[in-house]
Protein backbone atom coordinates (compact mmCIF):
# COMPACT_ATOMS: atom_id res chain seq x y z
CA UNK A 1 14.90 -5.92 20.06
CA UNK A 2 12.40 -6.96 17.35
CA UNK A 3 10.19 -8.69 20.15
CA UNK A 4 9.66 -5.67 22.26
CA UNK A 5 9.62 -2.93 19.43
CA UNK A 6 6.40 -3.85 17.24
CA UNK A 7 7.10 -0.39 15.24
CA UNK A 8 10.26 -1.78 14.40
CA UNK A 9 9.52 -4.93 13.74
CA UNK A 10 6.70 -4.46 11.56
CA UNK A 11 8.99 -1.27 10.03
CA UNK A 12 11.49 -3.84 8.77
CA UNK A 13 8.77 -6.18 7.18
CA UNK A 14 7.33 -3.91 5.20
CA UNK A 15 11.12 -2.70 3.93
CA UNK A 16 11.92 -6.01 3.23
CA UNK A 17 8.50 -6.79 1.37
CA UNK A 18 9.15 -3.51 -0.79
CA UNK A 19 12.55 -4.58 -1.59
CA UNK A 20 14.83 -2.27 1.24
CA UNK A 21 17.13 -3.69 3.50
CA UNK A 22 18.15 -1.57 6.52
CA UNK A 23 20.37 -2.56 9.58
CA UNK A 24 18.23 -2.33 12.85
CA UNK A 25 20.75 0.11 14.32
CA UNK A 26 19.45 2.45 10.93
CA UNK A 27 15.85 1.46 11.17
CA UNK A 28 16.08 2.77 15.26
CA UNK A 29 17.92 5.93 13.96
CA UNK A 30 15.49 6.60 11.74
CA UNK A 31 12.81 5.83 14.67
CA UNK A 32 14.23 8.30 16.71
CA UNK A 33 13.64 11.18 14.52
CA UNK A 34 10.43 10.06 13.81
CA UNK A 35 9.47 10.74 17.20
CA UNK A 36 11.08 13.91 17.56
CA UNK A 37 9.11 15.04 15.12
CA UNK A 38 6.31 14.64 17.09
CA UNK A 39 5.05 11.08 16.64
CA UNK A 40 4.78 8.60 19.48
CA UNK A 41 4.63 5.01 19.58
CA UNK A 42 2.31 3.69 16.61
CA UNK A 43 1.32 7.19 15.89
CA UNK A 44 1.68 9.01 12.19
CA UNK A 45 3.22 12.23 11.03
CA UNK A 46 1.17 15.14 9.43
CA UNK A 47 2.50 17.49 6.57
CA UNK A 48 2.97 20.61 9.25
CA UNK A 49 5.08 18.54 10.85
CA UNK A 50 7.48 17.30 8.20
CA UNK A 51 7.19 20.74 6.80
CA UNK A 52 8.54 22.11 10.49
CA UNK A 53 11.53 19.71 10.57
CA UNK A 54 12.35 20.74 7.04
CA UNK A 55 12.51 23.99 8.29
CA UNK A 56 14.37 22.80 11.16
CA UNK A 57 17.17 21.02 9.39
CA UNK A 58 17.58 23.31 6.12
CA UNK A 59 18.86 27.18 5.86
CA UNK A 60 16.15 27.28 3.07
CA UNK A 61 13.56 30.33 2.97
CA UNK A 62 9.95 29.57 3.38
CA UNK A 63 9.10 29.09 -0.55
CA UNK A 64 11.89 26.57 -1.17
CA UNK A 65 10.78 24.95 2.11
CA UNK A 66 7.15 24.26 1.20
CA UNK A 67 8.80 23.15 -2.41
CA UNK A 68 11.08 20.76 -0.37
CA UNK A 69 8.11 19.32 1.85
CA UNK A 70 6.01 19.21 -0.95
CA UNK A 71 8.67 16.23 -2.40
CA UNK A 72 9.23 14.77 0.63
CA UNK A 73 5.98 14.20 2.05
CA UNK A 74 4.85 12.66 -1.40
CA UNK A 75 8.26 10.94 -0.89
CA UNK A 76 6.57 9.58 2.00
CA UNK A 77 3.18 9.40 2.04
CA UNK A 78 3.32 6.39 -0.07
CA UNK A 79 -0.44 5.08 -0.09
CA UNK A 80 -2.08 8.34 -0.59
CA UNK A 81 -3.76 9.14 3.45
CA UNK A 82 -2.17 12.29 3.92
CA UNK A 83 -0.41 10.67 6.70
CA UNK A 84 2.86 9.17 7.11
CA UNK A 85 3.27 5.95 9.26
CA UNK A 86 7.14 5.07 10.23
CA UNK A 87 7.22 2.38 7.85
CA UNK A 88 6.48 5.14 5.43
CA UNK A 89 9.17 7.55 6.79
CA UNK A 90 11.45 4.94 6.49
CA UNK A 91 11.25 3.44 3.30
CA UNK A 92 11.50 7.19 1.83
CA UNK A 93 14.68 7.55 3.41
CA UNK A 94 15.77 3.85 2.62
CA UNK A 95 14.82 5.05 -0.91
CA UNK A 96 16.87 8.53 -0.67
CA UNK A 97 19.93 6.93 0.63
CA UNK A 98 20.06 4.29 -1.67
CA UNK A 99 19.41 7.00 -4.65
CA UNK A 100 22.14 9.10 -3.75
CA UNK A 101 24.41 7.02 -2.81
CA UNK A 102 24.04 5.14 -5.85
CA UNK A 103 23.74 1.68 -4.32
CA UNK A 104 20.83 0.68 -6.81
CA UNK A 105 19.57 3.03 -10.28
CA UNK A 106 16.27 1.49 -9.08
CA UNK A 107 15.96 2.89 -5.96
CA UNK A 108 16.58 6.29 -7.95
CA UNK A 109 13.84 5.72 -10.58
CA UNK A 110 11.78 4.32 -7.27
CA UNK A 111 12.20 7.85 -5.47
CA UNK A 112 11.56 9.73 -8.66
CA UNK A 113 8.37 7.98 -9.57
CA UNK A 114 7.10 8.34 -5.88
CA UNK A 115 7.81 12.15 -6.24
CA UNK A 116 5.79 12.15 -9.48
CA UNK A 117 2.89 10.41 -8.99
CA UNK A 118 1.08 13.00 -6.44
CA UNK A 119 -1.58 11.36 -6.65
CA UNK A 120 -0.89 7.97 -6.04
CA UNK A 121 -2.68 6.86 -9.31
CA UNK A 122 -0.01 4.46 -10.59
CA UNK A 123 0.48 6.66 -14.13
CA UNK A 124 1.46 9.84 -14.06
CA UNK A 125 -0.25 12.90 -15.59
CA UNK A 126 0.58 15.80 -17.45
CA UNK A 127 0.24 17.82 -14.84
CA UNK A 128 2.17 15.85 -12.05
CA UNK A 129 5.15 16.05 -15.06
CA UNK A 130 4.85 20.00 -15.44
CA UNK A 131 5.21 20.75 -11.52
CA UNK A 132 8.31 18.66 -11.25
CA UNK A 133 9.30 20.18 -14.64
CA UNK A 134 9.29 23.46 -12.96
CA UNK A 135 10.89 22.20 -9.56
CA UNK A 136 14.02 21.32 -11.49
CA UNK A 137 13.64 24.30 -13.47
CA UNK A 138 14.21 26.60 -10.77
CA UNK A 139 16.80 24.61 -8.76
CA UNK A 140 18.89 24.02 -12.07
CA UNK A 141 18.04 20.73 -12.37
CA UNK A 142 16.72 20.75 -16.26
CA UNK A 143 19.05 18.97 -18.65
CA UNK A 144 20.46 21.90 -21.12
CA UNK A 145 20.20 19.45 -24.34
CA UNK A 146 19.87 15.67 -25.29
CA UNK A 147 20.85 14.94 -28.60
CA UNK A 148 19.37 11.56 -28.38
CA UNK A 149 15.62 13.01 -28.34
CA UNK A 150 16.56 16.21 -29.30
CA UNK A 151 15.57 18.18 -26.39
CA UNK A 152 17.26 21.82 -25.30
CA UNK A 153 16.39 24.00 -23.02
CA UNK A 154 16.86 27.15 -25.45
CA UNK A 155 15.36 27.20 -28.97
CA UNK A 156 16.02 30.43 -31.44
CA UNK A 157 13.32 33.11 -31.87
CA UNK A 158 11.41 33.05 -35.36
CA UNK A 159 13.62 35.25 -37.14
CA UNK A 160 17.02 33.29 -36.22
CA UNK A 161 18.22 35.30 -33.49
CA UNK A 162 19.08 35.26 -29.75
CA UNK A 163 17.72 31.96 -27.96
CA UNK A 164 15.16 31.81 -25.74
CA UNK A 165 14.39 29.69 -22.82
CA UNK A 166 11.76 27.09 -23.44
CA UNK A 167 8.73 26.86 -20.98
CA UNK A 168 8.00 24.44 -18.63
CA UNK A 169 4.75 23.60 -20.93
CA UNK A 170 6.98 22.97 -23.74
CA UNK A 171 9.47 20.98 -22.21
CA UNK A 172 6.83 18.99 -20.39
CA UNK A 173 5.30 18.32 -23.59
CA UNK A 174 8.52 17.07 -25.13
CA UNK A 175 8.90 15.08 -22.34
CA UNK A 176 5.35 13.54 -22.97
CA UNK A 177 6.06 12.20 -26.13
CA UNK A 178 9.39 10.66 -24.67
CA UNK A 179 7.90 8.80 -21.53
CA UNK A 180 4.22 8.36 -23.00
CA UNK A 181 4.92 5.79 -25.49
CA UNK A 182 1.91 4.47 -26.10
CA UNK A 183 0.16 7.86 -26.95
CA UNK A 184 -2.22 7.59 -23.95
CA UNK A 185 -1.77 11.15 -22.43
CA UNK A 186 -0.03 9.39 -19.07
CA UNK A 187 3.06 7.90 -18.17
CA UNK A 188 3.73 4.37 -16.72
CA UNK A 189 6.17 3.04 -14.60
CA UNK A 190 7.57 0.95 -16.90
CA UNK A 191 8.40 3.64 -19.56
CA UNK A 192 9.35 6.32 -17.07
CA UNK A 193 11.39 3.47 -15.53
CA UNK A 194 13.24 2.81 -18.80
CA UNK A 195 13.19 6.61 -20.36
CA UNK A 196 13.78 8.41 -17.14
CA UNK A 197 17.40 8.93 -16.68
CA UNK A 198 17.40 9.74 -20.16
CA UNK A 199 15.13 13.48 -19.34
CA UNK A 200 15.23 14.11 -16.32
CA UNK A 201 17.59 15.45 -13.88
CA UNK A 202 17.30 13.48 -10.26
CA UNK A 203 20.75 14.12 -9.35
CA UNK A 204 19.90 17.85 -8.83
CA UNK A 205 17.28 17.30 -6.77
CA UNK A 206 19.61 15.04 -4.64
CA UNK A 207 21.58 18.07 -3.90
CA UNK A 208 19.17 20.06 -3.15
CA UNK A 209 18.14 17.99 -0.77
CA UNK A 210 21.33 17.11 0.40
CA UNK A 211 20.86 19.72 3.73
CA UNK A 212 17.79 17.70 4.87
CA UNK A 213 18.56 14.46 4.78
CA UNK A 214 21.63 14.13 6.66
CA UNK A 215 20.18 11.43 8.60
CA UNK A 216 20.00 9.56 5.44
């Protein structure tokens, strides 16, 4: 129960605060692989260890594993310590659920914008929007065009000919001038919140991390 589980207990405040709902018999599933991953009773979670139970629970090699922990633990690690409490763990999967199983677009923009903002600054930067640019660039996870903003992932060469593929720097910087509406040089939440599905694909990162959260 609640009464005899503080971890729990104070798990499900903090989901409810932030807007999650989970069922107690979810919360405790989601407690019990927080411990097996190493963490007892009131303790936190380090990035070897969620980088070990990615490994554990993916057939990934060890360069798409890092790339995968390097999302998840930002996922996670929600106020920046480098450590990840259960509350933590649990409101990232709360948030990865939700997102794919498309319960609440929020919740998708909400697990996007946590993914972005490495460094917990509340905007994000130009270079927190290239590294996820080039994420979904290898994974296949770039929109090919969007008429609406003009964006494509190809562009001619200079004398008309074959197309290229456009860089990561250049579709970052189109991207800039889509979700930095005020000119600033950084993105807020409330632009990438209304802009986002409009640029970026999340749905590809979904199902590429479709292997490791199974428990979601």
């Amino acid at each position: 129960s609640c009464d005899s589980n503080s971890e729990l207990c104070g798990a499900m405040e903090d989901l409810h605060a932030e807007g999650l709902e989970l069922s107690k018999e979810c919360l405790a599933g989601y407690q019990k692989v927080f411990h097996d991953m190493g963490a007892a009773e009131g303790e936190t979670l380090c990035r070897t260890q969620i980088e070990q139970h990615v490994a554990s629970t993916s057939c990934e090699r060890s360069r798409k594993v890092k790339q995968m922990t390097d999302i998840i633990f930002t996922l996670y690690d929600h106020d920046g310590t480098g450590r990840i409490t259960f509350s933590e763990f649990a409101a990232g999967l709360a948030l990865i659920k939700a997102s794919k199983d498309q319960l609440d677009t929020t919740a998708t923009k909400e697990f996007a914008w946590r993914c972005l903002d490495h460094d917990h600054s509340g905007t994000i930067e130009r270079g927190e929007l290239l590294a996820w640019v080039k994420l979904l660039s290898t994974i296949g996870g770039i929109k090919q065009t969007d008429s609406k903003y003009g964006l494509q992932c190809s562009s001619m060469n200079s004398s008309g000919g074959f197309r290229r593929n456009v860089t990561p720097e250049e579709l970052t910087s189109k991207y800039m001038k889509v979700l930095d509406t005020k000119g600033k040089g950084v993105i807020t939440k409330s632009d990438f919140f209304e802009h986002m599905e409009e640029v970026l694909d999340v749905g590809a990162v979904h199902k590429w991390l479709a292997s490791y959260t199974k428990i979601a």
